[in-house]
């Protein structure tokens, strides 16, 4: 759905203007049902382009809150890292009711996140699952360095196998941006495969064409998402 155009109001002397906020309507069940996975992916890409060019849709959040009270029909489920520098809804220029967003340091999956994804797609009919990694990921760097600290140690065991299996002939340390990027991309791909492996529900939905499982890496320097 395209965004509503800005409304320009002139005063009685035609000397000043007021630009009201845009209001992108909250998605309805019928509109969600009509979407294909490819259309949702195209929407995510277009939204990211607007984010990169600082052309975000202005939304009336108060109005969207009221209109989403009795139901939600999001287009996609995004699994993102915990990192505060990745504002997921803004990154894809989406508003209230558009996305399910799960966050965990290192954007890996466990039973709870898989259950949430199954709810988002099988129950709530979202059309896309996206695993979103990012450059300069602290969790990836910590996994590379094999950090030992409280519950972080157990958390990093979800990423360590990716570190150990990433084929690289150079400096395998967290101070090497090229290596960190490689592990980041491999971690996104691994998470996608873990979703397919550990959720027969989502795997069947992907195989039937009901959903698509995709990945991407957010560039901290530009805001652009590289869709894998």
PDB file of C-alpha atoms in Angstrom:
ATOM      1  CA  UNK A   1       0.000   0.000   0.000  1.00  0.00           C
ATOM      2  CA  UNK A   2       1.350   3.430  -0.917  1.00  0.00           C
ATOM      3  CA  UNK A   3       1.563   6.153   1.641  1.00  0.00           C
ATOM      4  CA  UNK A   4      -1.019   8.932   1.700  1.00  0.00           C
ATOM      5  CA  UNK A   5       0.169  12.229   0.296  1.00  0.00           C
ATOM      6  CA  UNK A   6       0.884  15.177   2.539  1.00  0.00           C
ATOM      7  CA  UNK A   7      -1.955  17.650   2.942  1.00  0.00           C
ATOM      8  CA  UNK A   8      -0.986  21.284   2.413  1.00  0.00           C
ATOM      9  CA  UNK A   9      -3.252  23.934   3.902  1.00  0.00           C
ATOM     10  CA  UNK A  10      -2.938  27.595   2.943  1.00  0.00           C
ATOM     11  CA  UNK A  11      -4.101  30.360   5.254  1.00  0.00           C
ATOM     12  CA  UNK A  12      -6.707  32.884   4.058  1.00  0.00           C
ATOM     13  CA  UNK A  13      -4.017  35.097   2.561  1.00  0.00           C
ATOM     14  CA  UNK A  14      -2.205  32.209   0.891  1.00  0.00           C
ATOM     15  CA  UNK A  15       0.944  33.270   2.715  1.00  0.00           C
ATOM     16  CA  UNK A  16       1.743  30.260   4.878  1.00  0.00           C
ATOM     17  CA  UNK A  17       1.310  26.525   4.788  1.00  0.00           C
ATOM     18  CA  UNK A  18       0.801  23.795   7.307  1.00  0.00           C
ATOM     19  CA  UNK A  19       1.826  20.268   6.435  1.00  0.00           C
ATOM     20  CA  UNK A  20      -0.203  17.688   8.327  1.00  0.00           C
ATOM     21  CA  UNK A  21       1.324  14.325   9.209  1.00  0.00           C
ATOM     22  CA  UNK A  22       0.861  11.471   6.808  1.00  0.00           C
ATOM     23  CA  UNK A  23      -1.293   8.647   8.071  1.00  0.00           C
ATOM     24  CA  UNK A  24      -0.516   5.216   6.699  1.00  0.00           C
ATOM     25  CA  UNK A  25      -3.499   3.037   7.461  1.00  0.00           C
ATOM     26  CA  UNK A  26      -3.109   0.052   9.782  1.00  0.00           C
ATOM     27  CA  UNK A  27      -3.193  -3.144   7.732  1.00  0.00           C
ATOM     28  CA  UNK A  28      -6.483  -5.050   7.712  1.00  0.00           C
ATOM     29  CA  UNK A  29      -6.957  -8.822   7.562  1.00  0.00           C
ATOM     30  CA  UNK A  30      -8.160  -8.571   3.964  1.00  0.00           C
ATOM     31  CA  UNK A  31      -5.181  -6.483   2.908  1.00  0.00           C
ATOM     32  CA  UNK A  32      -2.758  -8.845   4.639  1.00  0.00           C
ATOM     33  CA  UNK A  33      -4.351 -11.863   2.971  1.00  0.00           C
ATOM     34  CA  UNK A  34      -3.927 -10.263  -0.453  1.00  0.00           C
ATOM     35  CA  UNK A  35      -0.183  -9.764   0.037  1.00  0.00           C
ATOM     36  CA  UNK A  36       2.322 -12.215  -1.414  1.00  0.00           C
ATOM     37  CA  UNK A  37       5.712 -12.879   0.208  1.00  0.00           C
ATOM     38  CA  UNK A  38       7.398 -11.198  -2.757  1.00  0.00           C
ATOM     39  CA  UNK A  39       5.231  -8.096  -2.346  1.00  0.00           C
ATOM     40  CA  UNK A  40       6.192  -7.884   1.323  1.00  0.00           C
ATOM     41  CA  UNK A  41       9.889  -8.218   0.494  1.00  0.00           C
ATOM     42  CA  UNK A  42       9.528  -5.450  -2.093  1.00  0.00           C
ATOM     43  CA  UNK A  43       7.850  -3.306   0.565  1.00  0.00           C
ATOM     44  CA  UNK A  44      10.724  -3.901   2.985  1.00  0.00           C
ATOM     45  CA  UNK A  45      13.258  -2.959   0.319  1.00  0.00           C
ATOM     46  CA  UNK A  46      11.364   0.193  -0.638  1.00  0.00           C
ATOM     47  CA  UNK A  47      11.016   1.169   3.014  1.00  0.00           C
ATOM     48  CA  UNK A  48      14.725   0.751   3.579  1.00  0.00           C
ATOM     49  CA  UNK A  49      15.443   2.974   0.586  1.00  0.00           C
ATOM     50  CA  UNK A  50      13.278   5.687   2.155  1.00  0.00           C
ATOM     51  CA  UNK A  51      15.110   5.250   5.455  1.00  0.00           C
ATOM     52  CA  UNK A  52      18.508   5.621   3.794  1.00  0.00           C
ATOM     53  CA  UNK A  53      17.416   8.789   1.981  1.00  0.00           C
ATOM     54  CA  UNK A  54      15.770  10.270   5.098  1.00  0.00           C
ATOM     55  CA  UNK A  55      12.307  10.127   3.527  1.00  0.00           C
ATOM     56  CA  UNK A  56      10.471   8.267   6.279  1.00  0.00           C
ATOM     57  CA  UNK A  57       6.691   8.274   6.269  1.00  0.00           C
ATOM     58  CA  UNK A  58       5.301  10.621   8.906  1.00  0.00           C
ATOM     59  CA  UNK A  59       2.662   8.724  10.863  1.00  0.00           C
ATOM     60  CA  UNK A  60      -0.089   9.676  13.268  1.00  0.00           C
ATOM     61  CA  UNK A  61       0.768   7.102  15.916  1.00  0.00           C
ATOM     62  CA  UNK A  62      -2.139   8.091  18.138  1.00  0.00           C
ATOM     63  CA  UNK A  63      -4.537   7.274  15.309  1.00  0.00           C
ATOM     64  CA  UNK A  64      -2.704   4.039  14.502  1.00  0.00           C
ATOM     65  CA  UNK A  65      -2.859   2.940  18.138  1.00  0.00           C
ATOM     66  CA  UNK A  66      -6.641   3.350  18.154  1.00  0.00           C
ATOM     67  CA  UNK A  67      -7.095   1.547  14.846  1.00  0.00           C
ATOM     68  CA  UNK A  68      -4.947  -1.437  15.871  1.00  0.00           C
ATOM     69  CA  UNK A  69      -6.613  -2.046  19.247  1.00  0.00           C
ATOM     70  CA  UNK A  70      -8.842  -4.910  18.156  1.00  0.00           C
ATOM     71  CA  UNK A  71      -6.453  -6.861  15.963  1.00  0.00           C
ATOM     72  CA  UNK A  72      -3.086  -7.052  14.245  1.00  0.00           C
ATOM     73  CA  UNK A  73      -2.173  -8.280  10.769  1.00  0.00           C
ATOM     74  CA  UNK A  74       1.587  -7.710  10.332  1.00  0.00           C
ATOM     75  CA  UNK A  75       3.318  -8.270   7.031  1.00  0.00           C
ATOM     76  CA  UNK A  76       6.518  -9.841   8.367  1.00  0.00           C
ATOM     77  CA  UNK A  77       8.431 -11.211  11.332  1.00  0.00           C
ATOM     78  CA  UNK A  78      11.872  -9.644  11.796  1.00  0.00           C
ATOM     79  CA  UNK A  79      14.477 -11.305  14.004  1.00  0.00           C
ATOM     80  CA  UNK A  80      17.010  -8.634  14.892  1.00  0.00           C
ATOM     81  CA  UNK A  81      19.982  -8.284  17.183  1.00  0.00           C
ATOM     82  CA  UNK A  82      19.474  -6.536  20.526  1.00  0.00           C
ATOM     83  CA  UNK A  83      21.639  -3.631  19.336  1.00  0.00           C
ATOM     84  CA  UNK A  84      20.055  -0.229  20.068  1.00  0.00           C
ATOM     85  CA  UNK A  85      21.547   1.226  16.877  1.00  0.00           C
ATOM     86  CA  UNK A  86      19.241  -0.870  14.698  1.00  0.00           C
ATOM     87  CA  UNK A  87      15.743   0.718  14.938  1.00  0.00           C
ATOM     88  CA  UNK A  88      13.947  -2.048  13.091  1.00  0.00           C
ATOM     89  CA  UNK A  89      10.622  -0.360  12.280  1.00  0.00           C
ATOM     90  CA  UNK A  90      12.417   2.768  11.065  1.00  0.00           C
ATOM     91  CA  UNK A  91      14.941   0.750   9.058  1.00  0.00           C
ATOM     92  CA  UNK A  92      12.061  -0.551   6.932  1.00  0.00           C
ATOM     93  CA  UNK A  93       9.837   2.562   7.289  1.00  0.00           C
ATOM     94  CA  UNK A  94       7.047   0.627   8.967  1.00  0.00           C
ATOM     95  CA  UNK A  95       4.567   1.666  11.637  1.00  0.00           C
ATOM     96  CA  UNK A  96       2.300   0.218  14.297  1.00  0.00           C
ATOM     97  CA  UNK A  97       0.849  -3.133  13.261  1.00  0.00           C
ATOM     98  CA  UNK A  98       3.224  -3.690  10.334  1.00  0.00           C
ATOM     99  CA  UNK A  99       5.897  -5.949  11.830  1.00  0.00           C
ATOM    100  CA  UNK A 100       6.453  -8.555  14.498  1.00  0.00           C
ATOM    101  CA  UNK A 101       9.942  -7.856  15.893  1.00  0.00           C
ATOM    102  CA  UNK A 102      11.961 -10.328  17.973  1.00  0.00           C
ATOM    103  CA  UNK A 103      15.316  -9.306  19.410  1.00  0.00           C
ATOM    104  CA  UNK A 104      18.200 -11.220  20.918  1.00  0.00           C
ATOM    105  CA  UNK A 105      21.913 -10.430  20.936  1.00  0.00           C
ATOM    106  CA  UNK A 106      23.353 -12.164  17.881  1.00  0.00           C
ATOM    107  CA  UNK A 107      19.985 -12.763  16.140  1.00  0.00           C
ATOM    108  CA  UNK A 108      19.970 -16.527  16.719  1.00  0.00           C
ATOM    109  CA  UNK A 109      16.907 -18.694  17.290  1.00  0.00           C
ATOM    110  CA  UNK A 110      15.852 -20.782  20.245  1.00  0.00           C
ATOM    111  CA  UNK A 111      12.623 -22.548  21.164  1.00  0.00           C
ATOM    112  CA  UNK A 112      10.920 -19.388  22.378  1.00  0.00           C
ATOM    113  CA  UNK A 113      11.748 -17.358  19.275  1.00  0.00           C
ATOM    114  CA  UNK A 114      10.735 -20.223  16.982  1.00  0.00           C
ATOM    115  CA  UNK A 115       7.406 -20.430  18.808  1.00  0.00           C
ATOM    116  CA  UNK A 116       6.966 -16.697  18.357  1.00  0.00           C
ATOM    117  CA  UNK A 117       7.715 -17.012  14.643  1.00  0.00           C
ATOM    118  CA  UNK A 118       5.217 -19.845  14.321  1.00  0.00           C
ATOM    119  CA  UNK A 119       2.602 -17.653  15.963  1.00  0.00           C
ATOM    120  CA  UNK A 120       3.479 -14.743  13.684  1.00  0.00           C
ATOM    121  CA  UNK A 121       3.175 -16.809  10.499  1.00  0.00           C
ATOM    122  CA  UNK A 122       0.890 -19.785  11.132  1.00  0.00           C
ATOM    123  CA  UNK A 123      -1.556 -18.041  13.467  1.00  0.00           C
ATOM    124  CA  UNK A 124      -1.278 -14.363  12.530  1.00  0.00           C
ATOM    125  CA  UNK A 125      -0.563 -14.954   8.801  1.00  0.00           C
ATOM    126  CA  UNK A 126       2.615 -12.917   8.291  1.00  0.00           C
ATOM    127  CA  UNK A 127       4.171 -13.613   4.902  1.00  0.00           C
ATOM    128  CA  UNK A 128       7.917 -13.202   5.493  1.00  0.00           C
ATOM    129  CA  UNK A 129      10.479 -14.099   8.138  1.00  0.00           C
ATOM    130  CA  UNK A 130      13.622 -11.992   7.971  1.00  0.00           C
ATOM    131  CA  UNK A 131      16.786 -12.601   9.972  1.00  0.00           C
ATOM    132  CA  UNK A 132      18.531  -9.243  10.284  1.00  0.00           C
ATOM    133  CA  UNK A 133      22.181  -9.124  11.285  1.00  0.00           C
ATOM    134  CA  UNK A 134      24.324  -6.009  11.352  1.00  0.00           C
ATOM    135  CA  UNK A 135      27.878  -4.805  10.911  1.00  0.00           C
ATOM    136  CA  UNK A 136      30.061  -4.332  14.024  1.00  0.00           C
ATOM    137  CA  UNK A 137      27.890  -6.796  15.975  1.00  0.00           C
ATOM    138  CA  UNK A 138      29.060  -7.008  19.583  1.00  0.00           C
ATOM    139  CA  UNK A 139      27.636 -10.491  20.056  1.00  0.00           C
ATOM    140  CA  UNK A 140      29.477 -11.784  16.990  1.00  0.00           C
ATOM    141  CA  UNK A 141      32.698 -10.171  18.201  1.00  0.00           C
ATOM    142  CA  UNK A 142      32.221 -11.678  21.661  1.00  0.00           C
ATOM    143  CA  UNK A 143      31.661 -15.110  20.105  1.00  0.00           C
ATOM    144  CA  UNK A 144      34.837 -14.709  18.051  1.00  0.00           C
ATOM    145  CA  UNK A 145      36.740 -13.791  21.217  1.00  0.00           C
ATOM    146  CA  UNK A 146      35.063 -16.668  23.110  1.00  0.00           C
ATOM    147  CA  UNK A 147      34.053 -14.335  25.956  1.00  0.00           C
ATOM    148  CA  UNK A 148      33.250 -15.924  29.316  1.00  0.00           C
ATOM    149  CA  UNK A 149      30.878 -13.848  31.441  1.00  0.00           C
ATOM    150  CA  UNK A 150      27.778 -14.977  33.312  1.00  0.00           C
ATOM    151  CA  UNK A 151      24.866 -15.966  31.107  1.00  0.00           C
ATOM    152  CA  UNK A 152      26.577 -14.376  28.126  1.00  0.00           C
ATOM    153  CA  UNK A 153      28.766 -17.497  27.987  1.00  0.00           C
ATOM    154  CA  UNK A 154      25.774 -19.775  27.384  1.00  0.00           C
ATOM    155  CA  UNK A 155      24.247 -17.330  24.924  1.00  0.00           C
ATOM    156  CA  UNK A 156      27.399 -17.264  22.808  1.00  0.00           C
ATOM    157  CA  UNK A 157      27.336 -21.052  22.422  1.00  0.00           C
ATOM    158  CA  UNK A 158      24.571 -20.421  19.837  1.00  0.00           C
ATOM    159  CA  UNK A 159      27.033 -18.427  17.702  1.00  0.00           C
ATOM    160  CA  UNK A 160      30.346 -20.207  18.374  1.00  0.00           C
ATOM    161  CA  UNK A 161      29.660 -23.048  15.886  1.00  0.00           C
ATOM    162  CA  UNK A 162      29.373 -20.419  13.132  1.00  0.00           C
ATOM    163  CA  UNK A 163      32.703 -18.931  14.180  1.00  0.00           C
ATOM    164  CA  UNK A 164      34.361 -22.324  14.127  1.00  0.00           C
ATOM    165  CA  UNK A 165      32.930 -23.260  10.720  1.00  0.00           C
ATOM    166  CA  UNK A 166      33.652 -19.950   8.947  1.00  0.00           C
ATOM    167  CA  UNK A 167      36.412 -20.580   6.421  1.00  0.00           C
ATOM    168  CA  UNK A 168      38.882 -17.690   6.490  1.00  0.00           C
ATOM    169  CA  UNK A 169      42.628 -17.590   5.915  1.00  0.00           C
ATOM    170  CA  UNK A 170      43.400 -14.207   7.469  1.00  0.00           C
ATOM    171  CA  UNK A 171      43.335 -12.794  10.985  1.00  0.00           C
ATOM    172  CA  UNK A 172      40.496 -14.505  12.852  1.00  0.00           C
ATOM    173  CA  UNK A 173      39.996 -11.883  15.542  1.00  0.00           C
ATOM    174  CA  UNK A 174      37.276  -9.385  16.406  1.00  0.00           C
ATOM    175  CA  UNK A 175      39.607  -6.544  15.397  1.00  0.00           C
ATOM    176  CA  UNK A 176      39.461  -7.662  11.758  1.00  0.00           C
ATOM    177  CA  UNK A 177      36.328  -6.085  10.173  1.00  0.00           C
ATOM    178  CA  UNK A 178      36.466  -8.394   7.165  1.00  0.00           C
ATOM    179  CA  UNK A 179      36.379 -11.493   9.350  1.00  0.00           C
ATOM    180  CA  UNK A 180      33.658 -10.067  11.600  1.00  0.00           C
ATOM    181  CA  UNK A 181      31.562  -9.352   8.504  1.00  0.00           C
ATOM    182  CA  UNK A 182      32.045 -12.902   7.224  1.00  0.00           C
ATOM    183  CA  UNK A 183      30.938 -14.405  10.535  1.00  0.00           C
ATOM    184  CA  UNK A 184      28.002 -11.987  10.676  1.00  0.00           C
ATOM    185  CA  UNK A 185      26.749 -13.092   7.247  1.00  0.00           C
ATOM    186  CA  UNK A 186      27.323 -16.756   8.053  1.00  0.00           C
ATOM    187  CA  UNK A 187      25.459 -16.310  11.335  1.00  0.00           C
ATOM    188  CA  UNK A 188      22.428 -14.911   9.502  1.00  0.00           C
ATOM    189  CA  UNK A 189      22.482 -17.815   7.050  1.00  0.00           C
ATOM    190  CA  UNK A 190      22.869 -20.310   9.886  1.00  0.00           C
ATOM    191  CA  UNK A 191      19.889 -18.838  11.714  1.00  0.00           C
ATOM    192  CA  UNK A 192      17.793 -19.174   8.563  1.00  0.00           C
ATOM    193  CA  UNK A 193      18.758 -22.837   8.313  1.00  0.00           C
ATOM    194  CA  UNK A 194      18.045 -23.410  12.014  1.00  0.00           C
ATOM    195  CA  UNK A 195      14.540 -22.033  11.495  1.00  0.00           C
ATOM    196  CA  UNK A 196      13.933 -24.510   8.680  1.00  0.00           C
ATOM    197  CA  UNK A 197      15.538 -27.376  10.587  1.00  0.00           C
ATOM    198  CA  UNK A 198      13.834 -26.869  13.948  1.00  0.00           C
ATOM    199  CA  UNK A 199      10.377 -25.692  12.885  1.00  0.00           C
ATOM    200  CA  UNK A 200       8.553 -28.178  10.645  1.00  0.00           C
ATOM    201  CA  UNK A 201       5.629 -25.741  10.627  1.00  0.00           C
ATOM    202  CA  UNK A 202       7.654 -22.913   9.110  1.00  0.00           C
ATOM    203  CA  UNK A 203       9.538 -25.235   6.773  1.00  0.00           C
ATOM    204  CA  UNK A 204       6.261 -26.567   5.385  1.00  0.00           C
ATOM    205  CA  UNK A 205       4.906 -23.039   4.980  1.00  0.00           C
ATOM    206  CA  UNK A 206       8.030 -22.015   3.072  1.00  0.00           C
ATOM    207  CA  UNK A 207       7.929 -25.114   0.880  1.00  0.00           C
ATOM    208  CA  UNK A 208       4.287 -24.429   0.004  1.00  0.00           C
ATOM    209  CA  UNK A 209       4.996 -20.795  -0.878  1.00  0.00           C
ATOM    210  CA  UNK A 210       2.930 -19.372   1.974  1.00  0.00           C
ATOM    211  CA  UNK A 211       5.978 -17.586   3.412  1.00  0.00           C
ATOM    212  CA  UNK A 212       9.562 -16.802   2.519  1.00  0.00           C
ATOM    213  CA  UNK A 213      12.493 -16.952   4.939  1.00  0.00           C
ATOM    214  CA  UNK A 214      15.124 -14.379   4.039  1.00  0.00           C
ATOM    215  CA  UNK A 215      18.174 -12.709   5.554  1.00  0.00           C
ATOM    216  CA  UNK A 216      19.865  -9.359   5.519  1.00  0.00           C
ATOM    217  CA  UNK A 217      22.735  -7.399   7.021  1.00  0.00           C
ATOM    218  CA  UNK A 218      22.304  -3.813   8.195  1.00  0.00           C
ATOM    219  CA  UNK A 219      25.174  -1.461   7.369  1.00  0.00           C
ATOM    220  CA  UNK A 220      25.804   0.779  10.380  1.00  0.00           C
ATOM    221  CA  UNK A 221      27.534   3.413   8.239  1.00  0.00           C
ATOM    222  CA  UNK A 222      24.782   3.918   5.654  1.00  0.00           C
ATOM    223  CA  UNK A 223      21.602   2.400   7.094  1.00  0.00           C
ATOM    224  CA  UNK A 224      21.243   0.197   4.027  1.00  0.00           C
ATOM    225  CA  UNK A 225      20.177  -3.402   4.390  1.00  0.00           C
ATOM    226  CA  UNK A 226      21.988  -5.872   2.145  1.00  0.00           C
ATOM    227  CA  UNK A 227      19.364  -8.520   1.360  1.00  0.00           C
ATOM    228  CA  UNK A 228      21.074 -11.905   1.160  1.00  0.00           C
TER     229      UNK A 228
END
